[in-house]
Amino acid sequence: MSKHPLLVRDVLKRKHFESAKLIAGQHGLDRQVLWTHILEIKDFETLINGGELILTTGVGLQLERETQIAYLQNLIRNEAAGLCIEIGDYFDHVPVELIAMANAHHFPIIIFEEIVRFIDITQDLHTYIINQHQQALTQLDTLSKTFMELSLMPNGILKILQVLHQDTNAPFLFVSEDTKSFYYPMEAKKYLRVMEEHCQQLELQEPLHLLSLGKDHFVIIPVNGLGQVWGYLCMHSELPKQSDYTLLNLERATMSIAHILMRNRMLQERQQSREDEFILALIQGQPVDIQYYQSYLPIESRNLFYRVVVFNLHDEANTVPEEEWQEIQLQNAMYVRSILKKLGFFPTVSVRQHEIIILAFFIAADYMKDNRDAFDQAISQIVARKAAQFFEQLTLSCGISNVYQTIESVHLGYKEAKSAIQMQHHQLTSSIYYKDLGVYRLLLQQDQTALLQFVKDYLQEILVLDQKSSHDLFQTLAVYLTCNGAKNDTAEQLFIVRQTLYKRIERLESILGADFLQAPHRLNIEMAVKAYELLQKTAPDLLRF
């Protein structure tokens, strides 16, 4: 690694190469020399890593022409930087076939027509390479500190691009969907539209992307934060490849830009206290001045809808210290807001210690207002593995309300979302949508005492018998109704033989009547079964018969 890498053309200017001659590969003088290696054998595939300047007396080239060609082909295939041959007793000339091959692959061949000390060459070049490496590390450290200092200053991103330009003399841009784009120097503006259009199509998992457009080459590195790509640092170059020093420098710059973006977003979230007050007032059904809070709402439209989305965060093991909750709340708010915006929502967010409340507004035609695919995608991304660093210590549950248009219905949507979470917690449903709760939507609105009386009116005798013995009549009834009266299916689900099932059904018929599978009797019994299951989870102390 070096800010100014050692090239073959630089090697030819060194003292020990004053009498050397370049006889092939004139177009390969910009090959980088990473090290030198004395190589006198023909089988060396595992001995070089690429970038080595090979020194030889020609001992390994004293063979037939095919072996000489294979030797050179191996050097080219293993990406050696070049070949230096001492012309003398072991090797008196370079065949024209080797010269032609080297020219075709832009592979430099250098000859010494007098005896040279390879030890002097290696010592000189290795010393130079190591010194350059140390200087590069020092420069990287200095630039990293500079980037961090600039990240604390106003307009820090532009200042970082200026420093990068001064260090490389290349144009730089920072492009982002969420924030303002920057470029430096002024000539870099001509690449802005191209980079914005290209970066919009990127879904980078790798930390580096190379783009070539004719003679223009770009290095594109994502700026990551909170498990997402917030923007891209782009460097224009006339060369298709960049040195390791340049790439490491760009990585350090992206880290500082990420710190700037993180700080700006956290400041924005801290300024959202009015938004939090607005949502809390709405979910409590309090009157609000919409004009006062209009900046937190999208422009009213005939096709504007919303759902209330609630996330419950449970820290059951108390792994998060109290003083860290505020920072976690801000990070969660930024992450959730960013996900929803990218999926086309207009989110209004309130984050409390154990709860995230979102008014997820969206535009849709009437027949598309359900919009479940987009909500499923949003929830999936929020709870995906890339969010684990924020939620891994917490138990996360989600509930989503029905679709509404008027802001006065927020308190209803909040109750619906909480009900969906409650039903998941009690394992009475696996869906996050309130609409999928079915009959529980009605039962949850009833007084528990009234529900208990309804259960007693239809199931008391069965439940009393189950308490006194192990007939399991209630479970048999629930499964029998679920299987729509199919005896084989019921027996299989209960893991009992059919004779046992027949006896239980006879007992049920003696209590409920032989027509208990017929409407409307069946409907009443099914409602009572669901009411009992709900009371078992929500008010078990009431269940006394």
PDB file of N, CA, C and O in Angstrom, residues 478-513:
ATOM      1  N   ALA A 478     -64.616 -28.187  20.790  1.00  0.00           N
ATOM      2  CA  ALA A 478     -63.932 -27.166  20.000  1.00  0.00           C
ATOM      3  C   ALA A 478     -63.332 -27.761  18.721  1.00  0.00           C
ATOM      4  O   ALA A 478     -63.477 -27.193  17.636  1.00  0.00           O
ATOM      5  N   VAL A 479     -62.703 -28.914  18.836  1.00  0.00           N
ATOM      6  CA  VAL A 479     -62.085 -29.542  17.657  1.00  0.00           C
ATOM      7  C   VAL A 479     -63.158 -30.057  16.701  1.00  0.00           C
ATOM      8  O   VAL A 479     -63.027 -29.940  15.478  1.00  0.00           O
ATOM      9  N   TYR A 480     -64.235 -30.622  17.244  1.00  0.00           N
ATOM     10  CA  TYR A 480     -65.328 -31.159  16.417  1.00  0.00           C
ATOM     11  C   TYR A 480     -65.962 -30.041  15.587  1.00  0.00           C
ATOM     12  O   TYR A 480     -66.275 -30.222  14.401  1.00  0.00           O
ATOM     13  N   LEU A 481     -66.148 -28.873  16.209  1.00  0.00           N
ATOM     14  CA  LEU A 481     -66.692 -27.734  15.462  1.00  0.00           C
ATOM     15  C   LEU A 481     -65.699 -27.251  14.398  1.00  0.00           C
ATOM     16  O   LEU A 481     -66.089 -26.924  13.273  1.00  0.00           O
ATOM     17  N   THR A 482     -64.409 -27.212  14.748  1.00  0.00           N
ATOM     18  CA  THR A 482     -63.393 -26.789  13.789  1.00  0.00           C
ATOM     19  C   THR A 482     -63.340 -27.723  12.586  1.00  0.00           C
ATOM     20  O   THR A 482     -63.162 -27.278  11.440  1.00  0.00           O
ATOM     21  N   CYS A 483     -63.533 -29.027  12.834  1.00  0.00           N
ATOM     22  CA  CYS A 483     -63.499 -30.018  11.749  1.00  0.00           C
ATOM     23  C   CYS A 483     -64.854 -30.153  11.047  1.00  0.00           C
ATOM     24  O   CYS A 483     -65.033 -31.049  10.212  1.00  0.00           O
ATOM     25  N   ASN A 484     -65.778 -29.249  11.399  1.00  0.00           N
ATOM     26  CA  ASN A 484     -67.086 -29.211  10.728  1.00  0.00           C
ATOM     27  C   ASN A 484     -67.833 -30.542  10.824  1.00  0.00           C
ATOM     28  O   ASN A 484     -68.501 -30.977   9.882  1.00  0.00           O
ATOM     29  N   GLY A 485     -67.683 -31.204  11.973  1.00  0.00           N
ATOM     30  CA  GLY A 485     -68.417 -32.441  12.212  1.00  0.00           C
ATOM     31  C   GLY A 485     -67.804 -33.665  11.571  1.00  0.00           C
ATOM     32  O   GLY A 485     -68.444 -34.741  11.577  1.00  0.00           O
ATOM     33  N   ALA A 486     -66.585 -33.580  11.024  1.00  0.00           N
ATOM     34  CA  ALA A 486     -65.928 -34.741  10.415  1.00  0.00           C
ATOM     35  C   ALA A 486     -65.281 -35.571  11.518  1.00  0.00           C
ATOM     36  O   ALA A 486     -64.315 -35.133  12.147  1.00  0.00           O
ATOM     37  N   LYS A 487     -65.823 -36.780  11.761  1.00  0.00           N
ATOM     38  CA  LYS A 487     -65.387 -37.585  12.911  1.00  0.00           C
ATOM     39  C   LYS A 487     -63.964 -38.106  12.741  1.00  0.00           C
ATOM     40  O   LYS A 487     -63.191 -38.147  13.708  1.00  0.00           O
ATOM     41  N   ASN A 488     -63.590 -38.541  11.535  1.00  0.00           N
ATOM     42  CA  ASN A 488     -62.238 -39.052  11.329  1.00  0.00           C
ATOM     43  C   ASN A 488     -61.192 -37.970  11.626  1.00  0.00           C
ATOM     44  O   ASN A 488     -60.206 -38.213  12.323  1.00  0.00           O
ATOM     45  N   ASP A 489     -61.417 -36.783  11.080  1.00  0.00           N
ATOM     46  CA  ASP A 489     -60.473 -35.685  11.294  1.00  0.00           C
ATOM     47  C   ASP A 489     -60.403 -35.303  12.766  1.00  0.00           C
ATOM     48  O   ASP A 489     -59.319 -35.023  13.303  1.00  0.00           O
ATOM     49  N   THR A 490     -61.562 -35.293  13.428  1.00  0.00           N
ATOM     50  CA  THR A 490     -61.593 -34.932  14.850  1.00  0.00           C
ATOM     51  C   THR A 490     -60.806 -35.934  15.682  1.00  0.00           C
ATOM     52  O   THR A 490     -60.010 -35.554  16.560  1.00  0.00           O
ATOM     53  N   ALA A 491     -61.008 -37.237  15.434  1.00  0.00           N
ATOM     54  CA  ALA A 491     -60.299 -38.280  16.188  1.00  0.00           C
ATOM     55  C   ALA A 491     -58.792 -38.171  15.982  1.00  0.00           C
ATOM     56  O   ALA A 491     -58.004 -38.332  16.929  1.00  0.00           O
ATOM     57  N   GLU A 492     -58.387 -37.890  14.738  1.00  0.00           N
ATOM     58  CA  GLU A 492     -56.958 -37.771  14.446  1.00  0.00           C
ATOM     59  C   GLU A 492     -56.344 -36.583  15.179  1.00  0.00           C
ATOM     60  O   GLU A 492     -55.240 -36.682  15.724  1.00  0.00           O
ATOM     61  N   GLN A 493     -57.037 -35.451  15.194  1.00  0.00           N
ATOM     62  CA  GLN A 493     -56.485 -34.268  15.860  1.00  0.00           C
ATOM     63  C   GLN A 493     -56.443 -34.433  17.375  1.00  0.00           C
ATOM     64  O   GLN A 493     -55.571 -33.858  18.043  1.00  0.00           O
ATOM     65  N   LEU A 494     -57.389 -35.203  17.920  1.00  0.00           N
ATOM     66  CA  LEU A 494     -57.416 -35.424  19.374  1.00  0.00           C
ATOM     67  C   LEU A 494     -56.555 -36.617  19.804  1.00  0.00           C
ATOM     68  O   LEU A 494     -56.395 -36.858  21.012  1.00  0.00           O
ATOM     69  N   PHE A 495     -56.062 -37.372  18.804  1.00  0.00           N
ATOM     70  CA  PHE A 495     -55.256 -38.562  19.083  1.00  0.00           C
ATOM     71  C   PHE A 495     -56.029 -39.581  19.926  1.00  0.00           C
ATOM     72  O   PHE A 495     -55.519 -40.119  20.913  1.00  0.00           O
ATOM     73  N   ILE A 496     -57.286 -39.806  19.562  1.00  0.00           N
ATOM     74  CA  ILE A 496     -58.108 -40.808  20.242  1.00  0.00           C
ATOM     75  C   ILE A 496     -58.745 -41.723  19.190  1.00  0.00           C
ATOM     76  O   ILE A 496     -58.836 -41.374  18.015  1.00  0.00           O
ATOM     77  N   VAL A 497     -59.175 -42.898  19.633  1.00  0.00           N
ATOM     78  CA  VAL A 497     -59.836 -43.817  18.710  1.00  0.00           C
ATOM     79  C   VAL A 497     -61.272 -43.347  18.503  1.00  0.00           C
ATOM     80  O   VAL A 497     -61.831 -42.587  19.305  1.00  0.00           O
ATOM     81  N   ARG A 498     -61.888 -43.799  17.410  1.00  0.00           N
ATOM     82  CA  ARG A 498     -63.207 -43.302  17.040  1.00  0.00           C
ATOM     83  C   ARG A 498     -64.264 -43.698  18.078  1.00  0.00           C
ATOM     84  O   ARG A 498     -65.221 -42.960  18.329  1.00  0.00           O
ATOM     85  N   GLN A 499     -64.108 -44.897  18.711  1.00  0.00           N
ATOM     86  CA  GLN A 499     -65.108 -45.309  19.704  1.00  0.00           C
ATOM     87  C   GLN A 499     -65.147 -44.320  20.873  1.00  0.00           C
ATOM     88  O   GLN A 499     -66.224 -43.992  21.387  1.00  0.00           O
ATOM     89  N   THR A 500     -63.971 -43.873  21.298  1.00  0.00           N
ATOM     90  CA  THR A 500     -63.926 -42.871  22.374  1.00  0.00           C
ATOM     91  C   THR A 500     -64.585 -41.573  21.936  1.00  0.00           C
ATOM     92  O   THR A 500     -65.321 -40.928  22.692  1.00  0.00           O
ATOM     93  N   LEU A 501     -64.340 -41.171  20.691  1.00  0.00           N
ATOM     94  CA  LEU A 501     -64.945 -39.951  20.174  1.00  0.00           C
ATOM     95  C   LEU A 501     -66.472 -40.080  20.145  1.00  0.00           C
ATOM     96  O   LEU A 501     -67.190 -39.137  20.522  1.00  0.00           O
ATOM     97  N   TYR A 502     -66.982 -41.259  19.692  1.00  0.00           N
ATOM     98  CA  TYR A 502     -68.440 -41.438  19.610  1.00  0.00           C
ATOM     99  C   TYR A 502     -69.085 -41.259  20.984  1.00  0.00           C
ATOM    100  O   TYR A 502     -70.162 -40.642  21.116  1.00  0.00           O
ATOM    101  N   LYS A 503     -68.451 -41.788  22.021  1.00  0.00           N
ATOM    102  CA  LYS A 503     -69.003 -41.670  23.368  1.00  0.00           C
ATOM    103  C   LYS A 503     -69.056 -40.204  23.810  1.00  0.00           C
ATOM    104  O   LYS A 503     -70.022 -39.756  24.431  1.00  0.00           O
ATOM    105  N   ARG A 504     -67.976 -39.454  23.475  1.00  0.00           N
ATOM    106  CA  ARG A 504     -67.955 -38.049  23.866  1.00  0.00           C
ATOM    107  C   ARG A 504     -69.020 -37.254  23.104  1.00  0.00           C
ATOM    108  O   ARG A 504     -69.664 -36.362  23.678  1.00  0.00           O
ATOM    109  N   ILE A 505     -69.193 -37.549  21.834  1.00  0.00           N
ATOM    110  CA  ILE A 505     -70.196 -36.834  21.039  1.00  0.00           C
ATOM    111  C   ILE A 505     -71.593 -37.126  21.572  1.00  0.00           C
ATOM    112  O   ILE A 505     -72.457 -36.222  21.640  1.00  0.00           O
ATOM    113  N   GLU A 506     -71.837 -38.375  21.965  1.00  0.00           N
ATOM    114  CA  GLU A 506     -73.150 -38.718  22.555  1.00  0.00           C
ATOM    115  C   GLU A 506     -73.384 -37.900  23.812  1.00  0.00           C
ATOM    116  O   GLU A 506     -74.502 -37.411  24.050  1.00  0.00           O
ATOM    117  N   ARG A 507     -72.320 -37.740  24.606  1.00  0.00           N
ATOM    118  CA  ARG A 507     -72.463 -36.956  25.843  1.00  0.00           C
ATOM    119  C   ARG A 507     -72.730 -35.484  25.504  1.00  0.00           C
ATOM    120  O   ARG A 507     -73.552 -34.826  26.163  1.00  0.00           O
ATOM    121  N   LEU A 508     -72.031 -34.964  24.493  1.00  0.00           N
ATOM    122  CA  LEU A 508     -72.265 -33.582  24.085  1.00  0.00           C
ATOM    123  C   LEU A 508     -73.696 -33.394  23.586  1.00  0.00           C
ATOM    124  O   LEU A 508     -74.338 -32.371  23.883  1.00  0.00           O
ATOM    125  N   GLU A 509     -74.207 -34.354  22.820  1.00  0.00           N
ATOM    126  CA  GLU A 509     -75.568 -34.251  22.291  1.00  0.00           C
ATOM    127  C   GLU A 509     -76.593 -34.290  23.416  1.00  0.00           C
ATOM    128  O   GLU A 509     -77.635 -33.616  23.346  1.00  0.00           O
ATOM    129  N   SER A 510     -76.291 -35.060  24.472  1.00  0.00           N
ATOM    130  CA  SER A 510     -77.232 -35.129  25.594  1.00  0.00           C
ATOM    131  C   SER A 510     -77.299 -33.806  26.358  1.00  0.00           C
ATOM    132  O   SER A 510     -78.311 -33.486  26.987  1.00  0.00           O
ATOM    133  N   ILE A 511     -76.198 -33.028  26.287  1.00  0.00           N
ATOM    134  CA  ILE A 511     -76.147 -31.733  26.983  1.00  0.00           C
ATOM    135  C   ILE A 511     -76.634 -30.607  26.089  1.00  0.00           C
ATOM    136  O   ILE A 511     -77.444 -29.764  26.501  1.00  0.00           O
ATOM    137  N   LEU A 512     -76.145 -30.595  24.837  1.00  0.00           N
ATOM    138  CA  LEU A 512     -76.413 -29.476  23.938  1.00  0.00           C
ATOM    139  C   LEU A 512     -77.602 -29.716  23.023  1.00  0.00           C
ATOM    140  O   LEU A 512     -78.131 -28.755  22.435  1.00  0.00           O
ATOM    141  N   GLY A 513     -78.000 -30.949  22.889  1.00  0.00           N
ATOM    142  CA  GLY A 513     -79.064 -31.281  21.947  1.00  0.00           C
ATOM    143  C   GLY A 513     -78.489 -31.935  20.701  1.00  0.00           C
ATOM    144  O   GLY A 513     -77.363 -31.618  20.276  1.00  0.00           O
TER     145      GLY A 513
END
